[in-house]
Structures are given as C-alpha cells and as structure tokens.
mmCIF file of C-alpha atoms in Angstrom:
data_model
loop_
_atom_site.group_PDB
_atom_site.id
_atom_site.type_symbol
_atom_site.label_atom_id
_atom_site.label_comp_id
_atom_site.label_asym_id
_atom_site.label_seq_id
_atom_site.Cartn_x
_atom_site.Cartn_y
_atom_site.Cartn_z
ATOM 1 C CA MET A 10 -62.308 -1.254 -42.920
ATOM 2 C CA ALA A 11 -61.509 -4.407 -44.787
ATOM 3 C CA SER A 12 -60.706 -7.488 -42.956
ATOM 4 C CA GLY A 13 -56.860 -7.407 -42.102
ATOM 5 C CA SER A 14 -56.616 -3.650 -42.740
ATOM 6 C CA ILE A 15 -54.864 -1.766 -39.841
ATOM 7 C CA SER A 16 -54.730 1.666 -41.451
ATOM 8 C CA GLY A 17 -57.092 3.080 -38.896
ATOM 9 C CA LYS A 18 -54.824 4.358 -36.060
ATOM 10 C CA SER A 19 -57.714 4.070 -33.579
ATOM 11 C CA GLU A 20 -57.940 0.140 -33.880
ATOM 12 C CA ARG A 21 -56.259 -1.566 -30.911
ATOM 13 C CA MET A 22 -55.020 -5.114 -31.045
ATOM 14 C CA GLY A 23 -55.754 -6.859 -27.717
ATOM 15 C CA SER A 24 -53.471 -9.653 -28.583
ATOM 16 C CA LEU A 25 -50.531 -7.277 -28.906
ATOM 17 C CA ASP A 26 -51.389 -5.552 -25.751
ATOM 18 C CA LEU A 27 -51.312 -8.899 -23.831
ATOM 19 C CA LEU A 28 -48.002 -9.841 -25.654
ATOM 20 C CA ARG A 29 -46.463 -6.572 -24.441
ATOM 21 C CA LEU A 30 -47.269 -7.598 -20.937
ATOM 22 C CA VAL A 31 -45.795 -11.108 -21.363
ATOM 23 C CA ALA A 32 -42.664 -9.425 -22.600
ATOM 24 C CA ALA A 33 -42.476 -7.252 -19.641
ATOM 25 C CA LEU A 34 -42.861 -10.080 -17.226
ATOM 26 C CA ALA A 35 -40.166 -12.174 -18.983
ATOM 27 C CA VAL A 36 -37.893 -9.173 -18.448
ATOM 28 C CA VAL A 37 -38.992 -8.805 -14.700
ATOM 29 C CA CYS A 38 -38.294 -12.577 -14.239
ATOM 30 C CA PHE A 39 -34.744 -12.230 -15.867
ATOM 31 C CA HIS A 40 -33.890 -9.301 -13.452
ATOM 32 C CA TYR A 41 -35.313 -10.758 -10.279
ATOM 33 C CA PHE A 42 -34.371 -14.339 -10.719
ATOM 34 C CA PHE A 43 -31.254 -14.213 -12.831
ATOM 35 C CA ARG A 44 -29.710 -10.732 -13.055
ATOM 36 C CA ALA A 45 -29.898 -9.942 -9.272
ATOM 37 C CA SER A 46 -28.047 -13.170 -8.258
ATOM 38 C CA HIS A 47 -25.018 -12.673 -10.612
ATOM 39 C CA THR A 48 -22.056 -10.273 -10.884
ATOM 40 C CA PRO A 49 -22.545 -7.953 -9.069
ATOM 41 C CA PRO A 50 -25.115 -9.580 -6.960
ATOM 42 C CA LEU A 51 -27.964 -7.191 -6.055
ATOM 43 C CA LEU A 52 -30.179 -9.456 -3.795
ATOM 44 C CA VAL A 53 -29.326 -10.436 -0.311
ATOM 45 C CA ASN A 54 -31.475 -13.558 -0.876
ATOM 46 C CA GLY A 55 -31.697 -14.555 -4.488
ATOM 47 C CA TYR A 56 -33.617 -17.104 -6.425
ATOM 48 C CA PRO A 57 -30.767 -19.243 -8.016
ATOM 49 C CA GLU A 58 -33.006 -22.353 -8.419
ATOM 50 C CA LEU A 59 -34.825 -20.417 -11.156
ATOM 51 C CA ASP A 60 -31.704 -19.450 -12.974
ATOM 52 C CA PRO A 61 -32.044 -22.042 -15.852
ATOM 53 C CA PHE A 62 -35.451 -20.625 -16.656
ATOM 54 C CA ALA A 63 -35.104 -16.894 -15.916
ATOM 55 C CA ILE A 64 -31.968 -16.502 -18.029
ATOM 56 C CA TYR A 65 -34.203 -16.685 -21.095
ATOM 57 C CA GLY A 66 -36.187 -13.599 -19.987
ATOM 58 C CA TYR A 67 -33.878 -11.035 -21.622
ATOM 59 C CA MET A 68 -35.432 -12.270 -24.857
ATOM 60 C CA GLY A 69 -38.433 -10.331 -23.831
ATOM 61 C CA VAL A 70 -36.643 -7.275 -25.020
ATOM 62 C CA SER A 71 -36.431 -8.745 -28.554
ATOM 63 C CA LEU A 72 -40.134 -9.380 -28.458
ATOM 64 C CA PHE A 73 -40.617 -5.726 -27.431
ATOM 65 C CA PHE A 74 -38.700 -4.687 -30.484
ATOM 66 C CA LEU A 75 -40.618 -6.939 -32.742
ATOM 67 C CA ILE A 76 -43.954 -5.453 -31.389
ATOM 68 C CA SER A 77 -42.556 -1.920 -31.615
ATOM 69 C CA GLY A 78 -41.786 -2.371 -35.270
ATOM 70 C CA PHE A 79 -45.234 -3.470 -36.156
ATOM 71 C CA VAL A 80 -47.059 -0.894 -33.900
ATOM 72 C CA ILE A 81 -44.842 2.212 -34.902
ATOM 73 C CA ALA A 82 -45.053 1.139 -38.686
ATOM 74 C CA TRP A 83 -48.975 0.942 -38.129
ATOM 75 C CA SER A 84 -49.203 4.316 -36.225
ATOM 76 C CA ALA A 85 -46.965 6.006 -38.906
ATOM 77 C CA GLU A 86 -49.535 5.217 -41.742
ATOM 78 C CA ASP A 87 -51.516 8.347 -42.965
ATOM 79 C CA ARG A 88 -49.670 10.537 -40.516
ATOM 80 C CA ASN A 89 -47.211 13.417 -41.102
ATOM 81 C CA TRP A 90 -43.873 13.722 -39.275
ATOM 82 C CA THR A 91 -45.277 16.240 -36.586
ATOM 83 C CA GLU A 92 -48.278 14.139 -35.762
ATOM 84 C CA PHE A 93 -46.073 11.104 -35.459
ATOM 85 C CA ALA A 94 -43.407 12.923 -33.454
ATOM 86 C CA VAL A 95 -45.791 14.485 -31.043
ATOM 87 C CA ALA A 96 -47.728 11.238 -30.559
ATOM 88 C CA ARG A 97 -44.538 9.273 -29.765
ATOM 89 C CA PHE A 98 -43.301 11.852 -27.334
ATOM 90 C CA ALA A 99 -46.641 12.109 -25.558
ATOM 91 C CA ARG A 100 -46.555 8.186 -25.283
ATOM 92 C CA LEU A 101 -42.948 7.904 -24.111
ATOM 93 C CA TYR A 102 -41.719 10.806 -22.214
ATOM 94 C CA PRO A 103 -44.379 11.558 -19.566
ATOM 95 C CA GLY A 104 -44.323 7.970 -18.343
ATOM 96 C CA PHE A 105 -40.559 7.975 -18.390
ATOM 97 C CA LEU A 106 -40.365 11.107 -16.471
ATOM 98 C CA VAL A 107 -42.609 10.020 -13.678
ATOM 99 C CA CYS A 108 -41.180 6.557 -13.444
ATOM 100 C CA MET A 109 -37.439 7.840 -13.429
ATOM 101 C CA THR A 110 -38.369 10.359 -10.880
ATOM 102 C CA ILE A 111 -39.933 7.787 -8.492
ATOM 103 C CA THR A 112 -36.887 5.556 -9.068
ATOM 104 C CA PHE A 113 -34.606 8.483 -8.158
ATOM 105 C CA ILE A 114 -36.603 9.267 -4.932
ATOM 106 C CA ILE A 115 -36.561 5.741 -3.731
ATOM 107 C CA GLN A 116 -32.906 5.295 -4.586
ATOM 108 C CA PHE A 117 -32.071 8.664 -2.931
ATOM 109 C CA LEU A 118 -33.921 7.439 0.267
ATOM 110 C CA ALA A 119 -32.326 4.059 0.163
ATOM 111 C CA ARG A 120 -28.704 5.194 -0.407
ATOM 112 C CA ASP A 121 -27.673 1.745 -1.762
ATOM 113 C CA PRO A 122 -23.997 2.038 -2.999
ATOM 114 C CA ASN A 123 -24.838 -0.268 -5.900
ATOM 115 C CA LEU A 124 -27.377 2.049 -7.386
ATOM 116 C CA PRO A 125 -27.278 5.803 -8.517
ATOM 117 C CA TYR A 126 -28.940 8.499 -6.327
ATOM 118 C CA ASP A 127 -26.859 11.605 -7.064
ATOM 119 C CA PRO A 128 -29.396 14.488 -8.024
ATOM 120 C CA MET A 129 -27.208 15.338 -10.878
ATOM 121 C CA THR A 130 -27.838 11.870 -12.254
ATOM 122 C CA TRP A 131 -31.616 12.662 -12.174
ATOM 123 C CA VAL A 132 -30.834 15.776 -14.155
ATOM 124 C CA ALA A 133 -28.796 13.974 -16.684
ATOM 125 C CA ASN A 134 -31.564 11.317 -17.015
ATOM 126 C CA LEU A 135 -34.146 14.072 -18.017
ATOM 127 C CA ILE A 136 -32.718 13.755 -21.640
ATOM 128 C CA VAL A 137 -33.094 9.846 -21.364
ATOM 129 C CA VAL A 138 -29.506 9.315 -22.710
ATOM 130 C CA ALA A 139 -27.733 10.020 -19.468
ATOM 131 C CA PRO A 140 -24.596 8.276 -20.573
ATOM 132 C CA ALA A 141 -24.078 10.987 -23.073
ATOM 133 C CA LEU A 142 -23.630 13.369 -20.174
ATOM 134 C CA ASN A 143 -21.208 10.871 -18.364
ATOM 135 C CA LYS A 144 -23.951 9.782 -15.947
ATOM 136 C CA PRO A 145 -25.528 6.290 -15.497
ATOM 137 C CA PHE A 146 -28.981 5.619 -16.300
ATOM 138 C CA MET A 147 -31.284 5.829 -13.208
ATOM 139 C CA ASP A 148 -32.293 2.224 -14.018
ATOM 140 C CA GLY A 149 -30.342 -0.017 -16.357
ATOM 141 C CA VAL A 150 -33.531 -0.790 -18.358
ATOM 142 C CA TYR A 151 -33.422 2.569 -19.994
ATOM 143 C CA TRP A 152 -30.906 1.461 -22.563
ATOM 144 C CA SER A 153 -33.743 -0.123 -24.766
ATOM 145 C CA ILE A 154 -35.669 3.083 -24.512
ATOM 146 C CA VAL A 155 -32.722 4.798 -26.123
ATOM 147 C CA PHE A 156 -32.971 2.429 -29.144
ATOM 148 C CA GLU A 157 -36.635 2.793 -29.333
ATOM 149 C CA ILE A 158 -36.138 6.610 -29.600
ATOM 150 C CA ILE A 159 -33.582 6.059 -32.442
ATOM 151 C CA PHE A 160 -36.025 3.967 -34.156
ATOM 152 C CA TYR A 161 -38.762 6.613 -33.771
ATOM 153 C CA GLY A 162 -36.396 9.212 -35.095
ATOM 154 C CA TRP A 163 -35.686 7.392 -38.195
ATOM 155 C CA ILE A 164 -39.357 6.788 -38.976
ATOM 156 C CA ALA A 165 -39.964 10.547 -38.282
ATOM 157 C CA ILE A 166 -37.321 11.297 -40.883
ATOM 158 C CA ALA A 167 -38.952 8.956 -43.538
ATOM 159 C CA LEU A 168 -42.284 10.580 -42.836
ATOM 160 C CA PHE A 169 -40.715 14.026 -43.256
ATOM 161 C CA PHE A 170 -39.469 13.170 -46.717
ATOM 162 C CA GLY A 171 -42.780 11.429 -47.610
ATOM 163 C CA VAL A 172 -41.067 8.087 -48.223
ATOM 164 C CA PHE A 173 -42.068 5.749 -45.469
ATOM 165 C CA SER A 174 -45.201 4.283 -46.984
ATOM 166 C CA ARG A 175 -43.917 4.381 -50.596
ATOM 167 C CA TRP A 176 -40.459 2.968 -50.039
ATOM 168 C CA LYS A 177 -41.001 0.909 -46.920
ATOM 169 C CA LEU A 178 -39.571 -2.315 -48.342
ATOM 170 C CA GLN A 179 -36.584 -0.325 -49.819
ATOM 171 C CA ILE A 180 -35.926 1.325 -46.396
ATOM 172 C CA VAL A 181 -36.064 -1.978 -44.638
ATOM 173 C CA ALA A 182 -33.633 -3.540 -47.157
ATOM 174 C CA THR A 183 -31.217 -0.702 -46.768
ATOM 175 C CA TRP A 184 -31.485 -0.871 -43.014
ATOM 176 C CA LEU A 185 -30.853 -4.533 -42.963
ATOM 177 C CA LEU A 186 -27.871 -4.094 -45.292
ATOM 178 C CA ILE A 187 -26.245 -1.463 -43.210
ATOM 179 C CA SER A 188 -27.023 -3.859 -40.072
ATOM 180 C CA VAL A 189 -25.082 -6.893 -41.557
ATOM 181 C CA ILE A 190 -22.255 -4.820 -42.732
ATOM 182 C CA ASN A 191 -21.633 -3.221 -39.404
ATOM 183 C CA GLU A 192 -22.247 -6.192 -37.202
ATOM 184 C CA THR A 193 -20.217 -8.609 -39.141
ATOM 185 C CA VAL A 194 -17.406 -6.372 -40.856
ATOM 186 C CA ILE A 195 -17.123 -2.902 -39.607
ATOM 187 C CA HIS A 196 -18.094 -3.129 -35.966
ATOM 188 C CA SER A 197 -18.623 0.619 -35.642
ATOM 189 C CA THR A 198 -19.903 1.655 -32.258
ATOM 190 C CA ALA A 199 -21.217 4.924 -33.923
ATOM 191 C CA LEU A 200 -23.061 2.923 -36.718
ATOM 192 C CA HIS A 201 -24.328 0.456 -33.922
ATOM 193 C CA MET A 202 -25.960 3.405 -32.114
ATOM 194 C CA VAL A 203 -27.303 5.552 -34.965
ATOM 195 C CA PHE A 204 -28.675 2.777 -36.972
ATOM 196 C CA ALA A 205 -29.457 0.428 -33.925
ATOM 197 C CA THR A 206 -27.728 -2.188 -36.023
ATOM 198 C CA GLN A 207 -27.895 -5.043 -33.569
ATOM 199 C CA TYR A 208 -31.538 -4.758 -33.001
ATOM 200 C CA ALA A 209 -32.477 -3.654 -36.528
ATOM 201 C CA PRO A 210 -33.697 -7.213 -37.567
ATOM 202 C CA PHE A 211 -36.459 -7.176 -34.848
ATOM 203 C CA PHE A 212 -37.618 -3.700 -35.685
ATOM 204 C CA ALA A 213 -37.523 -4.516 -39.491
ATOM 205 C CA ALA A 214 -39.395 -7.777 -38.972
ATOM 206 C CA GLY A 215 -42.126 -5.886 -37.036
ATOM 207 C CA ILE A 216 -42.374 -3.397 -39.939
ATOM 208 C CA LEU A 217 -42.504 -6.088 -42.554
ATOM 209 C CA ALA A 218 -45.310 -7.813 -40.691
ATOM 210 C CA GLN A 219 -47.341 -4.704 -40.551
ATOM 211 C CA HIS A 220 -46.706 -4.239 -44.195
ATOM 212 C CA MET A 221 -47.850 -7.800 -45.123
ATOM 213 C CA VAL A 222 -51.023 -7.427 -42.775
ATOM 214 C CA ALA A 223 -51.968 -4.170 -44.447
ATOM 215 C CA LYS A 224 -51.014 -4.876 -48.130
ATOM 216 C CA GLY A 225 -50.584 -8.553 -48.399
ATOM 217 C CA ALA A 226 -47.492 -10.902 -48.363
ATOM 218 C CA SER A 227 -45.491 -10.032 -51.468
ATOM 219 C CA ILE A 228 -42.422 -12.079 -52.431
ATOM 220 C CA GLU A 229 -40.101 -9.067 -51.643
ATOM 221 C CA ALA A 230 -41.628 -8.671 -48.195
ATOM 222 C CA LEU A 231 -41.350 -12.456 -47.401
ATOM 223 C CA VAL A 232 -37.746 -12.505 -48.555
ATOM 224 C CA LEU A 233 -36.967 -9.532 -46.486
ATOM 225 C CA LEU A 234 -38.688 -10.893 -43.393
ATOM 226 C CA GLY A 235 -36.637 -14.222 -43.878
ATOM 227 C CA ALA A 236 -33.505 -12.083 -44.022
ATOM 228 C CA ALA A 237 -34.598 -10.178 -40.830
ATOM 229 C CA PHE A 238 -35.106 -13.550 -38.968
ATOM 230 C CA VAL A 239 -31.819 -15.019 -40.231
ATOM 231 C CA LEU A 240 -29.890 -12.022 -39.080
ATOM 232 C CA SER A 241 -31.646 -11.856 -35.809
ATOM 233 C CA CYS A 242 -30.302 -15.492 -35.305
ATOM 234 C CA LYS A 243 -26.947 -14.647 -36.425
ATOM 235 C CA TYR A 244 -26.652 -11.854 -33.822
ATOM 236 C CA LEU A 245 -27.531 -14.085 -30.842
ATOM 237 C CA HIS A 246 -23.995 -14.411 -29.996
ATOM 238 C CA ILE A 247 -23.491 -10.872 -29.451
ATOM 239 C CA GLU A 248 -25.802 -10.780 -26.456
ATOM 240 C CA ALA A 249 -24.557 -14.159 -25.275
ATOM 241 C CA ASP A 250 -21.000 -12.895 -25.234
ATOM 242 C CA TRP A 251 -22.058 -9.810 -23.424
ATOM 243 C CA MET A 252 -23.949 -11.991 -20.825
ATOM 244 C CA GLN A 253 -20.812 -14.133 -20.403
ATOM 245 C CA GLU A 254 -18.640 -11.283 -19.879
ATOM 246 C CA ASN A 255 -20.883 -9.347 -17.363
ATOM 247 C CA TYR A 256 -22.753 -12.187 -15.617
ATOM 248 C CA GLY A 257 -20.385 -15.055 -16.040
ATOM 249 C CA ALA A 258 -23.174 -17.114 -17.706
ATOM 250 C CA SER A 259 -24.863 -17.491 -20.968
ATOM 251 C CA LEU A 260 -26.985 -19.915 -23.094
ATOM 252 C CA PRO A 261 -25.637 -22.222 -25.788
ATOM 253 C CA PHE A 262 -26.344 -21.063 -29.449
ATOM 254 C CA SER A 263 -28.828 -23.914 -29.880
ATOM 255 C CA GLN A 264 -30.945 -22.956 -26.976
ATOM 256 C CA LEU A 265 -30.817 -19.147 -27.992
ATOM 257 C CA LEU A 266 -31.758 -20.312 -31.463
ATOM 258 C CA PHE A 267 -34.864 -22.098 -30.167
ATOM 259 C CA ALA A 268 -35.774 -19.138 -27.922
ATOM 260 C CA ASN A 269 -35.586 -16.859 -30.832
ATOM 261 C CA ILE A 270 -37.807 -19.087 -32.873
ATOM 262 C CA VAL A 271 -40.403 -18.938 -29.752
ATOM 263 C CA VAL A 272 -40.180 -15.119 -29.833
ATOM 264 C CA TYR A 273 -41.094 -14.940 -33.400
ATOM 265 C CA ALA A 274 -43.810 -17.705 -33.005
ATOM 266 C CA LEU A 275 -45.553 -15.820 -30.155
ATOM 267 C CA PHE A 276 -45.469 -12.625 -32.189
ATOM 268 C CA GLY A 277 -46.836 -14.346 -35.163
ATOM 269 C CA GLY A 278 -49.479 -15.977 -33.119
ATOM 270 C CA ALA A 279 -50.548 -12.664 -31.540
ATOM 271 C CA LEU A 280 -51.017 -11.171 -35.005
ATOM 272 C CA LEU A 281 -53.041 -14.218 -36.205
ATOM 273 C CA LEU A 282 -55.166 -13.887 -33.017
ATOM 274 C CA ARG A 283 -55.698 -10.016 -33.458
ATOM 275 C CA HIS A 284 -59.316 -10.362 -34.373
ATOM 276 C CA ARG A 285 -60.171 -12.948 -31.851
ATOM 277 C CA ILE A 286 -58.900 -11.072 -28.724
ATOM 278 C CA ALA A 287 -60.899 -7.836 -28.454
ATOM 279 C CA PRO A 288 -59.291 -4.777 -26.603
ATOM 280 C CA SER A 289 -61.729 -5.165 -23.682
ATOM 281 C CA PRO A 290 -61.324 -2.881 -20.656
ATOM 282 C CA LEU A 291 -59.399 -5.639 -18.945
ATOM 283 C CA VAL A 292 -57.092 -6.139 -21.833
ATOM 284 C CA LEU A 293 -56.455 -2.415 -22.072
ATOM 285 C CA VAL A 294 -55.727 -2.256 -18.210
ATOM 286 C CA LEU A 295 -53.326 -5.082 -18.618
ATOM 287 C CA GLY A 296 -51.618 -3.539 -21.660
ATOM 288 C CA GLY A 297 -51.260 -0.226 -19.999
ATOM 289 C CA LEU A 298 -49.354 -1.771 -17.220
ATOM 290 C CA THR A 299 -46.434 -2.789 -19.362
ATOM 291 C CA TYR A 300 -44.483 0.519 -19.933
ATOM 292 C CA PRO A 301 -44.530 1.636 -16.256
ATOM 293 C CA LEU A 302 -43.904 -1.901 -15.033
ATOM 294 C CA TYR A 303 -40.874 -2.113 -17.346
ATOM 295 C CA LEU A 304 -39.484 1.158 -16.034
ATOM 296 C CA LEU A 305 -40.275 0.697 -12.447
ATOM 297 C CA HIS A 306 -39.475 -2.865 -11.583
ATOM 298 C CA GLN A 307 -35.759 -3.477 -11.481
ATOM 299 C CA HIS A 308 -34.013 -1.175 -9.007
ATOM 300 C CA ILE A 309 -37.097 -0.501 -6.952
ATOM 301 C CA GLY A 310 -38.024 -4.253 -6.996
ATOM 302 C CA MET A 311 -34.560 -5.301 -5.731
ATOM 303 C CA LEU A 312 -34.473 -2.684 -2.983
ATOM 304 C CA GLY A 313 -38.035 -3.902 -1.763
ATOM 305 C CA LEU A 314 -36.838 -7.623 -1.996
ATOM 306 C CA ASN A 315 -33.665 -6.905 0.160
ATOM 307 C CA ALA A 316 -35.733 -4.944 2.665
ATOM 308 C CA LEU A 317 -38.427 -7.635 3.106
ATOM 309 C CA SER A 318 -36.919 -11.012 2.548
ATOM 310 C CA PRO A 319 -34.812 -11.208 5.757
ATOM 311 C CA THR A 320 -37.897 -10.866 7.721
ATOM 312 C CA VAL A 321 -40.875 -12.287 5.795
ATOM 313 C CA GLY A 322 -38.790 -14.870 3.560
ATOM 314 C CA ARG A 323 -38.020 -14.823 -0.229
ATOM 315 C CA TRP A 324 -41.368 -15.822 -1.616
ATOM 316 C CA PRO A 325 -43.709 -13.560 0.481
ATOM 317 C CA ALA A 326 -41.213 -10.746 -0.230
ATOM 318 C CA LEU A 327 -41.544 -11.483 -4.020
ATOM 319 C CA ALA A 328 -45.300 -11.426 -3.769
ATOM 320 C CA ILE A 329 -45.465 -8.247 -1.891
ATOM 321 C CA VAL A 330 -42.905 -6.595 -4.252
ATOM 322 C CA LEU A 331 -44.778 -7.779 -7.381
ATOM 323 C CA ALA A 332 -48.103 -6.424 -5.931
ATOM 324 C CA LEU A 333 -46.624 -3.012 -5.127
ATOM 325 C CA VAL A 334 -44.908 -2.575 -8.443
ATOM 326 C CA LEU A 335 -47.930 -3.745 -10.348
ATOM 327 C CA SER A 336 -50.078 -1.363 -8.291
ATOM 328 C CA ALA A 337 -47.684 1.489 -8.937
ATOM 329 C CA SER A 338 -47.659 0.762 -12.691
ATOM 330 C CA PHE A 339 -51.499 0.897 -12.619
ATOM 331 C CA VAL A 340 -51.456 4.380 -10.965
ATOM 332 C CA VAL A 341 -48.890 5.772 -13.280
ATOM 333 C CA SER A 342 -50.576 4.405 -16.268
ATOM 334 C CA PHE A 343 -54.224 5.365 -15.528
ATOM 335 C CA TYR A 344 -53.946 8.377 -13.281
ATOM 336 C CA PHE A 345 -50.921 10.063 -14.888
ATOM 337 C CA GLU A 346 -50.166 8.853 -18.428
ATOM 338 C CA LYS A 347 -53.529 8.386 -19.758
ATOM 339 C CA PRO A 348 -55.059 11.669 -18.621
ATOM 340 C CA ILE A 349 -52.254 13.762 -19.735
ATOM 341 C CA ARG A 350 -51.669 12.290 -23.232
ATOM 342 C CA LYS A 351 -54.454 13.943 -25.149
ATOM 343 C CA PRO A 352 -54.074 17.428 -23.601
ATOM 344 C CA LEU A 353 -50.226 17.183 -24.182
ATOM 345 C CA ILE A 354 -50.779 16.370 -27.882
ATOM 346 C CA SER A 355 -53.274 19.221 -28.101
ATOM 347 C CA LEU A 356 -50.746 21.599 -26.706
ATOM 348 C CA LEU A 357 -47.597 20.317 -28.465
ATOM 349 C CA LEU A 358 -48.938 19.581 -31.958
ATOM 350 C CA PRO A 359 -49.962 23.136 -32.953
ATOM 351 C CA ALA A 360 -46.724 24.500 -31.579
ATOM 352 C CA LEU A 361 -44.566 22.085 -33.536
ATOM 353 C CA ASN A 362 -46.748 22.616 -36.733
ATOM 354 C CA MET A 363 -46.156 26.489 -36.338
ATOM 355 C CA MET A 364 -42.523 26.035 -35.753
ATOM 356 C CA ALA A 365 -42.271 23.597 -38.711
ATOM 357 C CA SER A 366 -44.211 26.134 -40.949
ATOM 358 C CA LYS A 367 -42.006 29.102 -39.968
ATOM 359 C CA LEU A 368 -38.711 26.919 -40.702
ATOM 360 C CA ARG A 369 -40.351 25.442 -43.826
ATOM 361 C CA LEU A 370 -40.161 21.873 -42.511
ATOM 362 C CA HIS A 371 -43.435 20.811 -43.915
ATOM 363 C CA ARG A 372 -43.405 18.471 -46.768
ATOM 364 C CA PRO A 373 -46.221 17.723 -49.323
ATOM 365 C CA ALA A 374 -47.913 14.359 -48.494
#
C-alpha cells in the first residue's frame, strides 16, 4: 500500500482511536461538571468550580462527527452497500443494546424521578429513535447516535447506486448546499433530521479529509473543506442558543470559534500523526472504551455520584464512578462487542445478500 493510502479497510489509525477517547472524555467532563449542575440539576453535590472549563466539553460531539466522517468514508471504499450496512449494524447496535439495557436496569432499580425507568421506554429504545414512539431516550446522549445512523443511511444509499466513490465531491457539495439553505433560510425540522443539516459540515469535513488523504488535495476538495469549516463556525450559535435556553448558560461566539478551531486542529493533527502512532494493543484497548463509555457514563455516573458523594465526598466519588464506568466499558467492549461482531456479520451478510438478490437490490459495481 502506498504511503498515505487508506483504501485497505483493515488498517487502523491509532491516532484516531486515541482522539475518539479524548472526545468521549470531553463529553464526560461536560456532563459531570457542567450539565449536572444546571437546570434541572442532577447532582446533589456538583462541581461548579469546573463550569468555565467543562462547558467546552460538548464540542467533543463535533469532534466525534469529524472522525466519523473520515472513518465511514474510509470504510465505505471498495464495499458494496450490503457489506457496509451489515458492518455498521454490527459495530453500532450490539453495543447500544447492551449499554441501553444496563442503563435501564440501573435506572429501574434507582427509581430516580428525573430519569426514565418505565419498561415501555426500554422497548421503545430498542429501535434507538425512541422519541419517534413518544418515549424519551433511555439516556440523553443517544441523540447523537441517531444522527450517526442518518449519516450511515445516506452513505449506504450512495453505495447502492454506485456513486459514493465516483461522485464523492459532488455529493458533499450538494449536502453542504442543502445544509446552508435549511439552517439559514428554510429552518425545516424535517430537513434538519433527514439531512442532519446542522451537523453536515462536520461529517462532510471528515469525508473530505479522507478523500484528500486517499487521492490528494485537489482545489475542489480544499474549497469544499473550507466551506464546511466556515459553515460549522456559522452554526455555532445554534448550539449556544440551545444551551442558553436549556441550561441558562452559553459561551460567547469568539470563544466558540476558538474552540471550533481547536477541534479541527486536533482532528488534523491526528491525521498527520496517523503513521506515527501505531495501533498497539494498548491503543486498541483505549479506543475500544470510547463507544460504551459514551453510552454508559451520563445517567449511571450521575446516579453513582449522588449515591457516593454524601458519604465519601465529591472527589473520591468521582474517582470511584470513573473507575467503575471505565471498567464496565472495558467489559462491554472486549467481552461482548468484540467477540460478537464477526459472527454477527457472518450471520447477517449472507441473509441480507440473499434478500437483496431476491428483491433485485444489487447494483453493479
């Protein structure tokens, strides 16, 4: 494989695995040190002294979307739509199912009135998009998983029609155009959801980064990357307005702009270091913690902090909760997700291929 090529799907980038963990920890800090102390307060003993720093943590989700754009574009190369769809399902759903169920069991036992514990809420969350059934997410972090799934869906459609690799730049340009029209002119909730218009710049920037790493930095790709970055900056006020409305606090635009630049710089730095940080066993372990940590940390962590902090103090409680959540994430990742992934793909892929063949849903490459 030529230097810089990422067409081989088996290649792992240790730098991106570590950056995912950084993004997840940023979100953990946001929830524990900022979100839990604001309206409605979820912690008995919060960490208000960390508010000025923790408020930036929600930008970790933007970093996730950047990484996802890159990794999904990479994994979609040289795959047909059935291979891609099954691989994404096997990567996303089993971990979601076990973490959502763990969260439900703990919330059911705790019976905290601020958190959902109705068994029918668990049933609704089986399809991930529980609000579509008028039930809340079992944990509020699931909203970003919904947008990930929407993104995966559009990539699968592009693969089905055989246009993803050939028309990648045109697809990104069209997506960014839909995004700017909706977020600045139309303000359609339907378009916001169907095309993930608020978060499109981050996914698009990740796709463009993958394109440039694989095929070189053409003028067209650079222009589109610049447009994606500018749009991501322009949309910063949307999240800030939501924060102000829901939490009574937000950051000024200048600080958000700086934070957004840092997010892109971290992503770019990880790509530059992709050949220097090997996917060693330790790096793979740390990277494997990311998804279950993201799914498990918020509600379970807050219940743990509330149970422990009155007796052992805020900081020992934090250390214990983090150790427990990280340990649970390790168990989910390496004793459930990893062992089940390949057998699940081996089971589902032939079935989906057979169904697609019968329905004539296969397209020539």
